[in-house]
Amino acid sequence: NLQARILYKEGGAWKAMSIDEYSTQVRRFAGALLSLGIQPGDRVAILSYNRPEWSIADYGTLTIGAASVPIYSTLPQDQVEFILRDSDAKVIYIEDDEQFQKVKALAGKIHIVGPGGEPWAKFLERGASLTDAEHRARMDALYQDLKAKVEQELASARAQMAQDAEEEGIRMLES
């Protein structure tokens, strides 16, 4: 009986997370962001090495239409602070105390998830009320909105190209 799992190393030992658990954490991360008032287009930063929480934060952010701001975990504090200010990130997920030291000066201006801020498990509890059906409905609505915008932009581009071609044709006839 093979079940899909995500394998990762923690403390030198391999661990497994089921796809169901992973999906639940993505949904709860999204719900927690919504509970903080994060809207489509808002930015959520991620300051962490590669680990399941990194991608959970990324997918949770993207599924509500917010933008992920990945930050290299090796950057020094001044560069991390610059990126956070410049991006106007509202929330940041950090992996450990080393990363917290880089963001603690901004603690009152950005919601920190992880050591030194709101613990990961508590943050996910905050989002537990978002049901799978509600999460899927939000993702579907975002997809439909994006699809409509792309179709409108393509229609506008085609109309502009037709107008340009018509004007060029008139100039050619006049010369």
Tab-separated table of C-alpha atoms in Angstrom:
chain	number	residue	atom	x	y	z
A	1	ASN	CA	0.000	0.000	0.000
A	2	LEU	CA	1.973	2.940	-1.305
A	3	GLN	CA	0.803	6.394	-0.313
A	4	ALA	CA	2.207	9.598	-1.707
A	5	ARG	CA	4.468	11.232	0.829
A	6	ILE	CA	6.836	14.137	1.050
A	7	LEU	CA	10.178	13.077	2.486
A	8	TYR	CA	12.420	15.535	4.276
A	9	LYS	CA	15.340	15.465	6.641
A	10	GLU	CA	15.007	16.922	10.114
A	11	GLY	CA	17.654	16.627	12.791
A	12	GLY	CA	19.609	14.179	10.664
A	13	ALA	CA	16.677	11.750	10.300
A	14	TRP	CA	14.337	11.243	7.370
A	15	LYS	CA	10.690	12.014	8.050
A	16	ALA	CA	7.572	11.651	5.937
A	17	MET	CA	4.493	13.817	5.561
A	18	SER	CA	1.423	12.543	3.746
A	19	ILE	CA	0.066	14.545	0.848
A	20	ASP	CA	-3.189	14.953	2.810
A	21	GLU	CA	-1.305	16.506	5.746
A	22	TYR	CA	0.672	18.715	3.364
A	23	SER	CA	-2.526	19.919	1.649
A	24	THR	CA	-4.149	20.584	5.018
A	25	GLN	CA	-1.202	22.721	6.076
A	26	VAL	CA	-1.313	24.684	2.807
A	27	ARG	CA	-5.029	25.355	3.349
A	28	ARG	CA	-4.509	26.342	6.969
A	29	PHE	CA	-1.633	28.645	6.074
A	30	ALA	CA	-3.909	30.314	3.510
A	31	GLY	CA	-6.700	30.578	6.090
A	32	ALA	CA	-4.332	32.106	8.642
A	33	LEU	CA	-3.253	34.726	6.110
A	34	LEU	CA	-6.897	35.542	5.403
A	35	SER	CA	-7.541	35.873	9.144
A	36	LEU	CA	-4.830	38.548	9.219
A	37	GLY	CA	-6.569	40.432	6.414
A	38	ILE	CA	-4.117	39.474	3.662
A	39	GLN	CA	-5.666	40.285	0.286
A	40	PRO	CA	-4.805	39.365	-3.302
A	41	GLY	CA	-1.687	41.277	-4.284
A	42	ASP	CA	-0.386	41.617	-0.719
A	43	ARG	CA	3.067	40.220	-0.130
A	44	VAL	CA	4.171	37.414	2.165
A	45	ALA	CA	7.896	36.858	2.666
A	46	ILE	CA	9.666	33.546	3.235
A	47	LEU	CA	13.097	33.482	4.890
A	48	SER	CA	14.095	29.861	5.237
A	49	TYR	CA	16.240	27.066	3.902
A	50	ASN	CA	14.539	24.451	1.733
A	51	ARG	CA	12.019	22.556	3.882
A	52	PRO	CA	8.322	21.584	3.722
A	53	GLU	CA	7.229	24.757	5.534
A	54	TRP	CA	8.852	26.844	2.791
A	55	SER	CA	6.675	25.385	0.063
A	56	ILE	CA	3.619	25.245	2.341
A	57	ALA	CA	3.990	28.994	2.964
A	58	ASP	CA	4.529	29.616	-0.749
A	59	TYR	CA	1.524	27.595	-1.933
A	60	GLY	CA	-0.691	28.909	0.861
A	61	THR	CA	0.204	32.452	-0.153
A	62	LEU	CA	-0.366	31.892	-3.863
A	63	THR	CA	-3.707	30.121	-3.396
A	64	ILE	CA	-5.271	33.297	-1.966
A	65	GLY	CA	-3.810	35.515	-4.692
A	66	ALA	CA	-1.087	37.073	-2.569
A	67	ALA	CA	2.501	37.252	-3.799
A	68	SER	CA	5.388	35.321	-2.287
A	69	VAL	CA	8.619	37.178	-1.581
A	70	PRO	CA	11.321	34.518	-1.232
A	71	ILE	CA	14.449	35.787	0.495
A	72	TYR	CA	17.760	33.942	0.416
A	73	SER	CA	18.451	32.697	3.923
A	74	THR	CA	22.136	33.562	3.526
A	75	LEU	CA	21.539	37.292	3.045
A	76	PRO	CA	22.724	39.644	5.801
A	77	GLN	CA	20.289	41.563	7.997
A	78	ASP	CA	20.525	44.895	6.141
A	79	GLN	CA	19.607	43.269	2.821
A	80	VAL	CA	16.754	41.281	4.367
A	81	GLU	CA	15.358	44.447	5.958
A	82	PHE	CA	15.654	46.297	2.638
A	83	ILE	CA	13.747	43.567	0.776
A	84	LEU	CA	11.011	43.479	3.418
A	85	ARG	CA	10.569	47.255	3.376
A	86	ASP	CA	10.787	47.527	-0.409
A	87	SER	CA	8.292	44.705	-0.990
A	88	ASP	CA	5.932	45.989	1.720
A	89	ALA	CA	5.524	42.408	2.972
A	90	LYS	CA	2.794	42.081	5.593
A	91	VAL	CA	3.807	38.632	6.904
A	92	ILE	CA	7.054	36.687	6.989
A	93	TYR	CA	7.688	33.004	7.692
A	94	ILE	CA	11.116	32.415	9.239
A	95	GLU	CA	12.781	29.101	9.920
A	96	ASP	CA	14.903	29.639	13.004
A	97	ASP	CA	16.426	32.058	15.491
A	98	GLU	CA	19.249	32.923	13.061
A	99	GLN	CA	16.641	34.274	10.619
A	100	PHE	CA	14.675	35.957	13.426
A	101	GLN	CA	17.754	38.005	14.292
A	102	LYS	CA	17.595	39.453	10.768
A	103	VAL	CA	13.953	40.582	11.073
A	104	LYS	CA	13.450	41.372	14.763
A	105	ALA	CA	13.950	45.123	14.193
A	106	LEU	CA	10.785	45.043	12.042
A	107	ALA	CA	8.727	43.019	14.546
A	108	GLY	CA	6.114	45.752	15.030
A	109	LYS	CA	5.731	46.362	11.291
A	110	ILE	CA	5.420	42.801	9.976
A	111	HIS	CA	3.687	39.692	11.321
A	112	ILE	CA	6.394	37.114	12.019
A	113	VAL	CA	5.597	33.399	11.831
A	114	GLY	CA	8.222	31.170	13.386
A	115	PRO	CA	10.772	31.489	16.200
A	116	GLY	CA	10.514	34.864	17.906
A	117	GLY	CA	7.073	35.418	16.407
A	118	GLU	CA	3.866	33.409	16.225
A	119	PRO	CA	4.749	29.700	16.370
A	120	TRP	CA	4.086	27.710	13.173
A	121	ALA	CA	1.540	25.367	14.788
A	122	LYS	CA	-0.390	28.250	16.358
A	123	PHE	CA	-0.418	30.115	13.045
A	124	LEU	CA	-1.835	27.052	11.280
A	125	GLU	CA	-4.527	26.719	13.993
A	126	ARG	CA	-5.554	30.279	13.168
A	127	GLY	CA	-6.421	29.098	9.655
A	128	ALA	CA	-8.214	25.875	10.610
A	129	SER	CA	-11.678	27.355	10.014
A	130	LEU	CA	-11.069	27.658	6.254
A	131	THR	CA	-12.685	24.535	4.823
A	132	ASP	CA	-11.359	22.633	1.850
A	133	ALA	CA	-14.466	23.618	-0.151
A	134	GLU	CA	-14.001	27.313	0.677
A	135	HIS	CA	-10.322	27.141	-0.217
A	136	ARG	CA	-11.080	25.483	-3.555
A	137	ALA	CA	-13.820	28.038	-4.268
A	138	ARG	CA	-11.334	30.877	-3.614
A	139	MET	CA	-8.767	29.283	-5.919
A	140	ASP	CA	-11.410	28.770	-8.627
A	141	ALA	CA	-12.528	32.405	-8.317
A	142	LEU	CA	-8.917	33.601	-8.579
A	143	TYR	CA	-8.415	31.426	-11.658
A	144	GLN	CA	-11.572	32.748	-13.325
A	145	ASP	CA	-10.586	36.337	-12.526
A	146	LEU	CA	-7.095	35.818	-13.920
A	147	LYS	CA	-8.467	34.094	-17.013
A	148	ALA	CA	-10.874	36.999	-17.648
A	149	LYS	CA	-8.040	39.540	-17.257
A	150	VAL	CA	-5.806	37.643	-19.678
A	151	GLU	CA	-8.638	37.339	-22.212
A	152	GLN	CA	-9.350	41.082	-21.895
A	153	GLU	CA	-5.681	41.960	-22.341
A	154	LEU	CA	-5.441	39.706	-25.399
A	155	ALA	CA	-8.590	41.267	-26.872
A	156	SER	CA	-7.161	44.740	-26.248
A	157	ALA	CA	-3.854	43.761	-27.852
A	158	ARG	CA	-5.654	42.342	-30.913
A	159	ALA	CA	-7.759	45.483	-31.239
A	160	GLN	CA	-4.653	47.682	-30.973
A	161	MET	CA	-2.826	45.593	-33.580
A	162	ALA	CA	-5.816	45.832	-35.939
A	163	GLN	CA	-5.984	49.598	-35.457
A	164	ASP	CA	-2.228	49.939	-36.045
A	165	ALA	CA	-2.462	47.779	-39.173
A	166	GLU	CA	-5.385	49.837	-40.494
A	167	GLU	CA	-3.525	53.117	-39.887
A	168	GLU	CA	-0.405	51.735	-41.563
A	169	GLY	CA	-2.498	50.607	-44.522
A	170	ILE	CA	-4.023	54.077	-44.860
A	171	ARG	CA	-0.557	55.695	-44.734
A	172	MET	CA	0.639	53.301	-47.428
A	173	LEU	CA	-2.331	54.163	-49.664
A	174	GLU	CA	-1.787	57.887	-49.165
A	175	SER	CA	1.861	57.728	-50.179
